[in-house]
Amino acid sequence: MAEHPFSFAELFDAPLPRLKVVDVGLLSVEGHEEIYQGLFDRDLCDVIAFEPDAQLCAKLNAESDGRRIFLPEFVGDGEAGTFRVCKAPMTSSLYEPNSAVLDLFQNISALLEVVSRETVQTVRLDTLASVSGIDFLKLDVQGAERAVIEGATDTLKGVSVVHTEVEFVPLYEGQPLFAEVDQALRHNGFLFHKFIGFAGRAFKPAMVPEQPSAMLSQMLWSEAVYVKDFTLLSRLPSDQLLKMARN
């Protein structure tokens, strides 16, 4: 018999508050499910995502049922930058791939090979009126997570949960690592909750030839979940507590 997953919503007779999700770094890959997918499938949240290409953004909005809205913005710290488009689109970044580090590991440097560069103007989340009042912030921007956080100090005041990718090794030149992202979020009133999964690679030469993407003991990145400081829950309004628990 399949195990029945725990559902916070089942503990309440009354409807719980609907959530507003902002997804910076939506991964459009067939078969990939976002961390909030269960909420979205049960029609418990609305999602705002970003696609800087205006034509593609319009196409995505035309195909949407209205619960997921795309904005033609490039989210960051509000400064201009160079966006490196990499061979594996999911590894594209505002930071230059760190070849000196990548070349130490199996089966990863080719994924971060830069195929083109383009100048972009980033915007701060705090300047976007449409993202005000969000409950859940998801970040997956290949090393630029701290920049997004620093551009969202006002937005984060109402956020209950932040789900962010973090790196432990500088896969990109000059990128802030986990400790720096952790400090930025703690500065904004969040505490670390848990990691979700770990990824890495074996060092060269091949240590596990039949598994070129094996991690062994070297962790390179993970996803980290942060919640509002749970030592100060009495200061939060009841609806925000419900939203934090639902996430």
Short mmCIF file of C-alpha atoms in Angstrom, two decimals:
data_model
loop_
_atom_site.label_atom_id
_atom_site.label_comp_id
_atom_site.label_asym_id
_atom_site.label_seq_id
_atom_site.Cartn_x
_atom_site.Cartn_y
_atom_site.Cartn_z
CA MET A 1 0.00 0.00 0.00
CA ALA A 2 1.35 3.39 -0.95
CA GLU A 3 2.23 5.67 1.93
CA HIS A 4 -0.18 8.58 2.32
CA PRO A 5 1.81 11.84 2.43
CA PHE A 6 1.12 14.25 5.26
CA SER A 7 -1.02 17.19 4.20
CA PHE A 8 -1.13 20.27 6.43
CA ALA A 9 -4.30 21.40 4.68
CA GLU A 10 -6.19 18.31 5.90
CA LEU A 11 -5.89 19.52 9.50
CA PHE A 12 -8.18 22.48 8.79
CA ASP A 13 -11.83 22.66 7.81
CA ALA A 14 -11.60 26.24 6.61
CA PRO A 15 -9.78 27.14 3.38
CA LEU A 16 -6.15 28.13 3.85
CA PRO A 17 -4.77 31.38 2.37
CA ARG A 18 -3.84 31.17 -1.31
CA LEU A 19 -0.12 31.54 -1.91
CA LYS A 20 1.70 33.87 -4.27
CA VAL A 21 4.95 32.42 -5.63
CA VAL A 22 7.75 34.26 -7.40
CA ASP A 23 10.08 31.98 -9.36
CA VAL A 24 13.38 33.59 -10.40
CA GLY A 25 15.05 31.03 -12.63
CA LEU A 26 12.16 28.87 -13.82
CA LEU A 27 13.60 25.74 -15.46
CA SER A 28 11.61 24.87 -18.57
CA VAL A 29 12.79 21.31 -19.11
CA GLU A 30 10.44 18.48 -19.99
CA GLY A 31 9.86 16.25 -16.97
CA HIS A 32 11.19 18.77 -14.47
CA GLU A 33 8.86 19.69 -11.61
CA GLU A 34 9.33 22.83 -9.55
CA ILE A 35 9.40 22.53 -5.78
CA TYR A 36 5.97 24.16 -5.51
CA GLN A 37 4.43 21.96 -8.25
CA GLY A 38 2.16 20.13 -5.81
CA LEU A 39 0.60 23.38 -4.66
CA PHE A 40 0.20 24.56 -8.25
CA ASP A 41 -1.40 21.29 -9.37
CA ARG A 42 -3.93 21.54 -6.52
CA ASP A 43 -4.68 25.16 -7.50
CA LEU A 44 -3.40 26.51 -4.19
CA CYS A 45 -0.98 29.09 -5.57
CA ASP A 46 -0.34 31.56 -8.37
CA VAL A 47 3.13 31.94 -9.90
CA ILE A 48 5.05 34.88 -11.30
CA ALA A 49 8.07 33.87 -13.39
CA PHE A 50 10.42 35.73 -15.72
CA GLU A 51 11.41 35.50 -19.39
CA PRO A 52 13.55 38.45 -20.62
CA ASP A 53 12.88 37.68 -24.28
CA ALA A 54 9.77 39.78 -25.01
CA GLN A 55 8.46 37.57 -27.84
CA LEU A 56 8.93 34.35 -25.89
CA CYS A 57 7.44 35.99 -22.81
CA ALA A 58 4.32 36.91 -24.77
CA LYS A 59 4.07 33.36 -26.13
CA LEU A 60 4.33 31.85 -22.66
CA ASN A 61 1.64 34.16 -21.32
CA ALA A 62 -0.62 33.32 -24.26
CA GLU A 63 -0.23 29.61 -23.46
CA SER A 64 -0.80 30.07 -19.72
CA ASP A 65 -4.12 29.53 -17.98
CA GLY A 66 -3.57 32.73 -16.01
CA ARG A 67 -2.26 31.11 -12.85
CA ARG A 68 1.34 31.48 -14.06
CA ILE A 69 2.32 34.90 -15.36
CA PHE A 70 5.62 35.70 -17.06
CA LEU A 71 7.29 39.12 -16.87
CA PRO A 72 9.86 40.27 -19.48
CA GLU A 73 12.48 41.16 -16.89
CA PHE A 74 16.00 40.03 -16.00
CA VAL A 75 16.06 39.92 -12.19
CA GLY A 76 19.19 40.84 -10.26
CA ASP A 77 20.60 43.74 -8.26
CA GLY A 78 19.49 46.47 -10.68
CA GLU A 79 22.88 46.79 -12.40
CA ALA A 80 23.87 46.04 -15.98
CA GLY A 81 25.78 42.81 -16.51
CA THR A 82 26.96 40.21 -18.99
CA PHE A 83 24.84 37.09 -19.29
CA ARG A 84 26.81 33.99 -20.31
CA VAL A 85 24.68 31.59 -22.32
CA CYS A 86 26.13 28.12 -21.74
CA LYS A 87 25.92 24.88 -23.68
CA ALA A 88 23.51 23.49 -21.08
CA PRO A 89 20.95 26.35 -20.78
CA MET A 90 20.29 25.56 -17.11
CA THR A 91 23.92 26.52 -16.33
CA SER A 92 23.81 29.97 -17.99
CA SER A 93 24.82 32.73 -15.60
CA LEU A 94 25.75 36.35 -14.96
CA TYR A 95 29.07 34.93 -13.76
CA GLU A 96 31.89 33.51 -15.85
CA PRO A 97 32.29 29.73 -15.48
CA ASN A 98 35.35 28.95 -13.36
CA SER A 99 37.26 26.64 -15.70
CA ALA A 100 40.14 26.17 -13.23
CA VAL A 101 37.71 24.55 -10.78
CA LEU A 102 35.40 22.87 -13.28
CA ASP A 103 38.32 21.07 -14.91
CA LEU A 104 39.04 19.30 -11.63
CA PHE A 105 35.82 17.30 -11.88
CA GLN A 106 34.29 14.67 -14.11
CA ASN A 107 31.49 15.42 -16.57
CA ILE A 108 30.75 19.05 -15.76
CA SER A 109 33.02 21.55 -17.57
CA ALA A 110 31.40 20.86 -20.98
CA LEU A 111 27.98 21.75 -19.55
CA LEU A 112 29.21 25.24 -18.60
CA GLU A 113 30.91 25.97 -21.92
CA VAL A 114 29.96 29.54 -22.91
CA VAL A 115 28.44 29.72 -26.39
CA SER A 116 27.50 33.42 -26.38
CA ARG A 117 27.50 36.54 -24.21
CA GLU A 118 24.97 39.34 -24.10
CA THR A 119 24.71 42.59 -22.17
CA VAL A 120 21.63 42.73 -19.95
CA GLN A 121 20.03 45.24 -17.62
CA THR A 122 18.82 43.64 -14.42
CA VAL A 123 15.95 44.85 -12.26
CA ARG A 124 15.47 44.58 -8.51
CA LEU A 125 12.44 42.72 -7.24
CA ASP A 126 11.75 45.70 -4.98
CA THR A 127 11.02 47.84 -8.06
CA LEU A 128 8.37 45.47 -9.48
CA ALA A 129 4.92 46.32 -8.14
CA SER A 130 3.49 43.04 -9.44
CA VAL A 131 5.59 40.95 -7.03
CA SER A 132 4.51 42.78 -3.89
CA GLY A 133 2.81 40.62 -1.30
CA ILE A 134 4.50 37.38 -2.33
CA ASP A 135 4.70 34.44 0.09
CA PHE A 136 7.23 32.07 -1.48
CA LEU A 137 10.44 33.04 -3.31
CA LYS A 138 12.32 30.46 -5.36
CA LEU A 139 15.82 31.28 -6.66
CA ASP A 140 17.88 29.31 -9.16
CA VAL A 141 20.13 31.78 -10.96
CA GLN A 142 23.51 30.07 -11.08
CA GLY A 143 25.52 32.05 -8.57
CA ALA A 144 23.54 35.31 -8.65
CA GLU A 145 21.22 34.40 -5.76
CA ARG A 146 22.75 36.91 -3.33
CA ALA A 147 22.34 39.72 -5.87
CA VAL A 148 18.62 38.95 -6.16
CA ILE A 149 18.29 38.86 -2.36
CA GLU A 150 20.05 42.21 -1.99
CA GLY A 151 17.64 43.69 -4.52
CA ALA A 152 14.61 42.41 -2.61
CA THR A 153 14.99 43.69 0.95
CA ASP A 154 11.50 45.23 0.99
CA THR A 155 9.91 42.31 -0.87
CA LEU A 156 11.37 39.81 1.60
CA LYS A 157 9.60 41.42 4.56
CA GLY A 158 6.38 39.67 3.60
CA VAL A 159 7.92 36.43 2.30
CA SER A 160 7.39 33.33 4.45
CA VAL A 161 9.71 30.85 2.70
CA VAL A 162 12.77 31.16 0.43
CA HIS A 163 13.91 28.14 -1.58
CA THR A 164 17.29 28.78 -3.19
CA GLU A 165 20.05 26.97 -4.98
CA VAL A 166 23.42 27.26 -3.21
CA GLU A 167 26.94 26.26 -4.19
CA PHE A 168 29.72 25.09 -1.86
CA VAL A 169 32.52 25.33 -4.44
CA PRO A 170 33.04 28.32 -6.82
CA LEU A 171 31.79 26.87 -10.11
CA TYR A 172 31.62 30.45 -11.40
CA GLU A 173 34.29 33.09 -10.93
CA GLY A 174 33.63 35.35 -7.96
CA GLN A 175 30.24 33.89 -7.13
CA PRO A 176 28.92 34.13 -3.55
CA LEU A 177 28.85 30.68 -1.95
CA PHE A 178 26.45 29.13 0.56
CA ALA A 179 27.85 30.97 3.58
CA GLU A 180 27.35 34.35 1.90
CA VAL A 181 23.82 33.54 0.74
CA ASP A 182 23.06 32.31 4.26
CA GLN A 183 24.30 35.58 5.74
CA ALA A 184 22.22 37.64 3.32
CA LEU A 185 19.05 35.74 4.20
CA ARG A 186 19.71 35.86 7.94
CA HIS A 187 20.22 39.60 7.61
CA ASN A 188 16.69 39.73 6.16
CA GLY A 189 15.10 37.82 9.04
CA PHE A 190 15.30 34.20 7.83
CA LEU A 191 16.79 31.09 9.38
CA PHE A 192 18.01 27.96 7.62
CA HIS A 193 15.45 25.12 7.63
CA LYS A 194 16.87 22.27 5.55
CA PHE A 195 18.73 21.13 2.45
CA ILE A 196 16.90 19.32 -0.34
CA GLY A 197 19.25 17.01 -2.20
CA PHE A 198 22.96 17.32 -2.90
CA ALA A 199 24.86 17.16 -6.17
CA GLY A 200 28.50 16.89 -7.07
CA ARG A 201 31.09 15.11 -9.15
CA ALA A 202 34.08 12.85 -8.68
CA PHE A 203 37.52 14.33 -9.21
CA LYS A 204 39.58 13.58 -12.31
CA PRO A 205 40.98 11.18 -13.36
CA ALA A 206 37.93 8.92 -13.52
CA MET A 207 37.35 7.35 -10.12
CA VAL A 208 34.09 5.69 -11.09
CA PRO A 209 34.41 5.14 -14.86
CA GLU A 210 30.98 3.56 -15.24
CA GLN A 211 29.32 6.55 -13.48
CA PRO A 212 30.87 9.77 -14.90
CA SER A 213 28.49 11.97 -12.88
CA ALA A 214 29.07 10.20 -9.56
CA MET A 215 29.38 12.55 -6.60
CA LEU A 216 31.36 10.36 -4.17
CA SER A 217 32.01 12.63 -1.17
CA GLN A 218 32.54 15.98 -2.91
CA MET A 219 29.37 18.07 -2.72
CA LEU A 220 29.19 20.98 -5.14
CA TRP A 221 25.66 22.37 -4.85
CA SER A 222 22.30 21.86 -3.20
CA GLU A 223 18.94 23.54 -2.65
CA ALA A 224 18.40 25.27 0.70
CA VAL A 225 15.11 26.19 2.33
CA TYR A 226 14.82 29.21 4.64
CA VAL A 227 11.89 30.27 6.81
CA LYS A 228 11.11 33.35 8.85
CA ASP A 229 13.05 33.34 12.13
CA PHE A 230 11.20 30.67 14.12
CA THR A 231 12.47 32.10 17.41
CA LEU A 232 10.26 35.14 16.75
CA LEU A 233 7.06 33.50 15.46
CA SER A 234 4.94 35.42 17.96
CA ARG A 235 5.68 38.58 15.97
CA LEU A 236 4.18 37.21 12.75
CA PRO A 237 0.50 37.62 11.81
CA SER A 238 -1.59 34.45 11.85
CA ASP A 239 -2.07 34.31 8.08
CA GLN A 240 1.69 34.41 7.53
CA LEU A 241 2.17 31.53 9.98
CA LEU A 242 -0.38 29.50 8.04
CA LYS A 243 1.36 30.26 4.76
CA MET A 244 4.75 29.33 6.17
CA ALA A 245 3.41 26.01 7.45
CA ARG A 246 1.69 25.22 4.16
CA ASN A 247 4.96 25.62 2.27
#
